[in-house]
Amino acid sequence: MSEKFVAAIDSGTTSVRCMLFNREGRVVSVAQREHEQIFPKAGWVEHNAIEIWDNTRLVAADALAHVDLNESDIAAVGITNQRETALVWDRTTGEPVHNAIVWQDTRTDAICQELGALGGGADRYKAKVGLPLATYFSGPKVRWILDNVEGARAKAEAGDLVFGNMDTWTLWNMTGGVDGGLHVTDPTNASRTMLMDLDTLSWDAGIAAEMGIPLSMLPEIRSSSEVYGNGREKGSFAGVPIAGILGDQQAATFGQACLSPGEAKNTYGTGCFMLLNTGTEKVPSKNGLLTTVCYKIGDQPTVYALEGSIAIAGSLVQWLRDNLGLISSAPEIEELAAPDNGGCYFVPAFSGLFAPYWRSDARGAIVGLTRYVNKTHIARAVLEANAYQTKEVLDAMNADSGVELKALKVDGGMVANDTLMQFQADILDVPVIRPVVAETTALGAAYAAGLAVGFWDSEDDIRNNWAEDKRWNPSMESSERDRLYRQWKKAVTKTLDWVDEDV
């Protein structure tokens, strides 16, 4: 029998990719297309979901064409996606009623405050859903669309509108759209809506009612690894089982083989996300982290995680490129960056501060400026910001779990930057380890799909496929580490209480 492969659709924040993997978990083919970032107002971030679906079809075809394969060579397809980005569309026409509202968007702050005022403040739903009330999550975004798009609430209450994160939109279209498309999500995505009970993995009718979201809009919650359906007849994956869904950060955790309690990874993408596998135990956070679903494989028990979410990471490098023009491509930042920050700190609170602060009133600041500081120091401060924010999350994770990490597995686009990775090891004082396949998000989705159809036999296959590529060991004096981090913590205080009611 000819060799088969598993495909993954990675519907990310800035682009869509299709990647093909072999049995050893190595990349066989990749195709990628960026989509437009839409900024209608300060703090608002949107995507055109039709553009994303068009790009999904194109990259699927391209990935197969690059290596002269077709659907008969593909054993299964997995989907991974930017989480918390909310889309509402008409189930009859397939047309979105509004652009997708992206996870970075802050327009729902007033809705979150209104819900918190009902009692309990930001922690009103936290015991059930593991999340604080924050603009980050999907539920309030759906409420905003129903409140602000003409006719949307009436259509939703009539059962004509459906909601999903981008995994649901992708699956619905890949399985036929208006012609029998499946309206399904998995627990990793559902756990990011603020609408799913973490214990039962089902929608909470009381929370949905308080948010004004009809239950008929919500997708069916299935496991992260099972056959949901087959690819549509005219698609690139016609007849192929679509068999895995994982939100991007959970997918990266799976792809990094963090499959045992106490194992953690950090992904340096548009944002920065650290997940710690806590096993079948749901660990409440006392230190500003999120309690979330890590994955659920078929009928096996649900595996949970603690997560530290950082809103701005790689997108800060994009900002330096696109808004300031200091570099013409992202990799140039490593060459531009000075050996030290010159006393300059950059706190990128463009969408407020996520973990461990959860302050939507914060905005970005560059502090410590003197006549000595130049663009090379600002470039260095941009890189250092990722490492300092990661240390804040790791400190919270150690406090919540009671387990001190001995090493940190890393992945995502920014791990190609040696300067950042060495500084990360120095500021954490633990080794930082990059795997051979650094784009573990797509790999994790492929693993989930492949397990469902028997392409891989068990999670042991995933562990065996993982291989170390490079390791950075800490080399900084503890006094210097303490000084830099102390100054960073001071810089963070300068970003708070910026947003007033009239801003």
Coordinates of C-alpha atoms in Angstrom, one line a residue, residues 41-218:
K41 CA -11.5 51.8 15.4
A42 CA -8.9 51.9 18.2
G43 CA -9.0 48.6 20.0
W44 CA -11.2 46.9 17.4
V45 CA -9.7 44.0 15.4
E46 CA -11.7 42.1 12.7
H47 CA -11.2 39.5 10.0
N48 CA -13.2 38.8 6.8
A49 CA -14.3 35.2 7.3
I50 CA -15.1 34.7 3.6
E51 CA -11.5 35.7 2.8
I52 CA -10.3 33.1 5.4
W53 CA -12.4 30.4 3.8
D54 CA -11.2 31.3 0.3
N55 CA -7.6 31.1 1.5
T56 CA -8.3 27.7 3.2
R57 CA -9.4 26.2 -0.1
L58 CA -6.4 27.6 -1.9
V59 CA -3.8 26.4 0.7
A60 CA -5.4 22.9 0.8
A61 CA -5.1 22.6 -3.0
D62 CA -1.6 24.1 -3.0
A63 CA -0.2 21.8 -0.2
L64 CA -1.3 18.7 -2.2
A65 CA -0.1 20.1 -5.5
H66 CA 3.4 20.9 -4.2
V67 CA 4.1 17.2 -3.6
D68 CA 1.8 15.8 -6.4
L69 CA -0.7 14.2 -4.0
N70 CA -4.5 14.1 -4.0
E71 CA -7.2 13.2 -1.5
S72 CA -6.6 9.5 -1.9
D73 CA -3.1 10.0 -0.3
I74 CA -4.6 11.6 2.9
A75 CA -5.7 9.5 5.8
A76 CA -7.4 12.3 7.8
V77 CA -7.6 16.0 8.2
G78 CA -7.2 17.9 11.5
I79 CA -8.2 21.5 12.2
T80 CA -6.6 24.0 14.5
N81 CA -7.5 27.7 14.9
Q82 CA -7.2 31.1 16.5
R83 CA -9.4 30.7 19.6
E84 CA -11.9 33.2 21.0
T85 CA -12.3 34.9 17.5
A86 CA -16.1 34.9 17.2
L87 CA -18.1 34.6 14.0
V88 CA -21.9 34.7 13.6
W89 CA -23.4 33.5 10.2
D90 CA -26.7 32.7 8.6
R91 CA -27.2 28.9 8.5
T92 CA -29.3 29.2 5.3
T93 CA -27.2 31.5 3.2
G94 CA -23.8 30.8 4.7
E95 CA -23.1 34.5 4.9
P96 CA -21.5 36.1 8.0
V97 CA -23.7 38.8 9.5
H98 CA -20.5 40.8 10.5
N99 CA -16.8 40.4 10.2
A100 CA -15.3 37.9 12.7
I101 CA -14.4 39.8 15.9
V102 CA -10.8 38.8 16.8
W103 CA -9.6 37.6 20.2
Q104 CA -7.5 40.8 20.6
D105 CA -10.5 43.1 20.2
T106 CA -11.5 45.2 23.2
R107 CA -15.0 46.5 22.2
T108 CA -16.8 44.2 24.7
D109 CA -15.4 45.9 27.8
A110 CA -18.7 47.6 28.7
I111 CA -20.5 44.2 28.3
C112 CA -18.1 42.5 30.6
Q113 CA -18.4 45.2 33.2
E114 CA -22.2 45.0 33.0
L115 CA -22.2 41.3 33.5
G116 CA -19.7 41.6 36.4
A117 CA -22.0 44.2 38.0
L118 CA -24.6 41.5 38.4
G119 CA -22.5 40.1 41.2
G120 CA -19.0 38.6 41.6
G121 CA -17.2 41.1 39.3
A122 CA -14.7 39.6 36.9
D123 CA -15.0 36.2 38.7
R124 CA -18.7 35.9 38.2
Y125 CA -18.5 32.7 36.1
K126 CA -14.9 31.6 36.9
A127 CA -15.8 28.7 39.1
K128 CA -17.8 27.1 36.2
V129 CA -15.9 28.1 33.2
G130 CA -12.3 28.7 34.5
L131 CA -12.1 32.2 32.9
P132 CA -12.5 35.8 34.2
L133 CA -14.9 38.2 32.5
A134 CA -12.6 39.7 29.9
T135 CA -12.8 41.1 26.3
Y136 CA -10.6 38.2 25.2
F137 CA -13.3 35.5 25.2
S138 CA -16.0 34.7 22.6
G139 CA -19.3 34.9 24.5
P140 CA -19.5 38.7 24.9
K141 CA -18.5 39.2 21.3
V142 CA -21.6 37.2 20.2
R143 CA -23.7 39.4 22.5
W144 CA -22.1 42.5 20.9
I145 CA -23.0 41.3 17.4
L146 CA -26.6 40.5 18.4
D147 CA -26.9 43.9 20.0
N148 CA -25.3 46.0 17.2
V149 CA -26.1 44.3 13.8
E150 CA -29.5 45.3 12.6
G151 CA -31.9 42.4 12.7
A152 CA -29.4 40.0 14.1
R153 CA -31.1 39.3 17.4
A154 CA -34.5 38.6 15.8
K155 CA -32.9 36.2 13.3
A156 CA -30.9 34.5 16.1
E157 CA -34.0 34.0 18.2
A158 CA -35.8 32.5 15.2
G159 CA -33.0 30.0 14.9
D160 CA -31.5 31.3 11.7
L161 CA -28.0 32.4 13.0
V162 CA -25.2 30.2 14.2
F163 CA -22.0 31.0 16.1
G164 CA -18.6 29.4 16.1
N165 CA -14.9 30.1 16.7
M166 CA -12.9 29.7 13.4
D167 CA -12.7 25.9 13.9
T168 CA -16.4 25.7 13.6
W169 CA -16.6 27.9 10.5
T170 CA -13.8 25.9 8.8
L171 CA -15.4 22.5 9.6
W172 CA -18.9 23.7 8.5
N173 CA -17.6 24.8 5.2
M174 CA -15.3 21.8 4.6
T175 CA -18.2 19.4 5.2
G176 CA -20.5 21.2 2.8
G177 CA -21.6 24.6 4.3
V178 CA -25.3 25.2 3.5
D179 CA -25.4 21.8 1.9
G180 CA -25.2 19.7 5.1
G181 CA -22.2 21.3 6.8
L182 CA -21.5 20.1 10.3
H183 CA -22.0 22.7 13.1
V184 CA -19.5 21.3 15.6
T185 CA -16.7 22.4 18.0
D186 CA -14.4 20.7 20.5
P187 CA -14.0 21.3 24.2
T188 CA -10.7 23.2 23.8
N189 CA -12.5 25.8 21.7
A190 CA -15.8 25.7 23.7
S191 CA -13.9 26.3 26.9
R192 CA -12.8 29.7 25.5
T193 CA -16.3 31.1 25.0
M194 CA -17.1 31.6 28.7
L195 CA -20.2 29.5 28.0
M196 CA -19.1 25.9 28.7
D197 CA -19.1 24.2 32.0
L198 CA -15.6 22.7 32.5
D199 CA -16.9 19.7 34.4
T200 CA -19.7 18.6 32.1
L201 CA -18.3 19.9 28.8
S202 CA -21.7 21.2 28.0
W203 CA -23.1 24.7 27.4
D204 CA -24.4 26.4 30.5
A205 CA -27.9 27.6 29.8
G206 CA -27.9 30.1 32.7
I207 CA -24.7 31.9 31.5
A208 CA -26.0 31.9 27.9
A209 CA -29.2 33.5 29.1
E210 CA -27.4 36.2 31.1
M211 CA -25.3 37.0 28.0
G212 CA -28.4 37.0 25.8
I213 CA -27.2 34.3 23.5
P214 CA -29.8 31.7 22.3
L215 CA -28.6 28.1 22.8
S216 CA -29.7 27.3 19.2
M217 CA -26.7 29.3 18.0
L218 CA -24.1 27.2 19.7

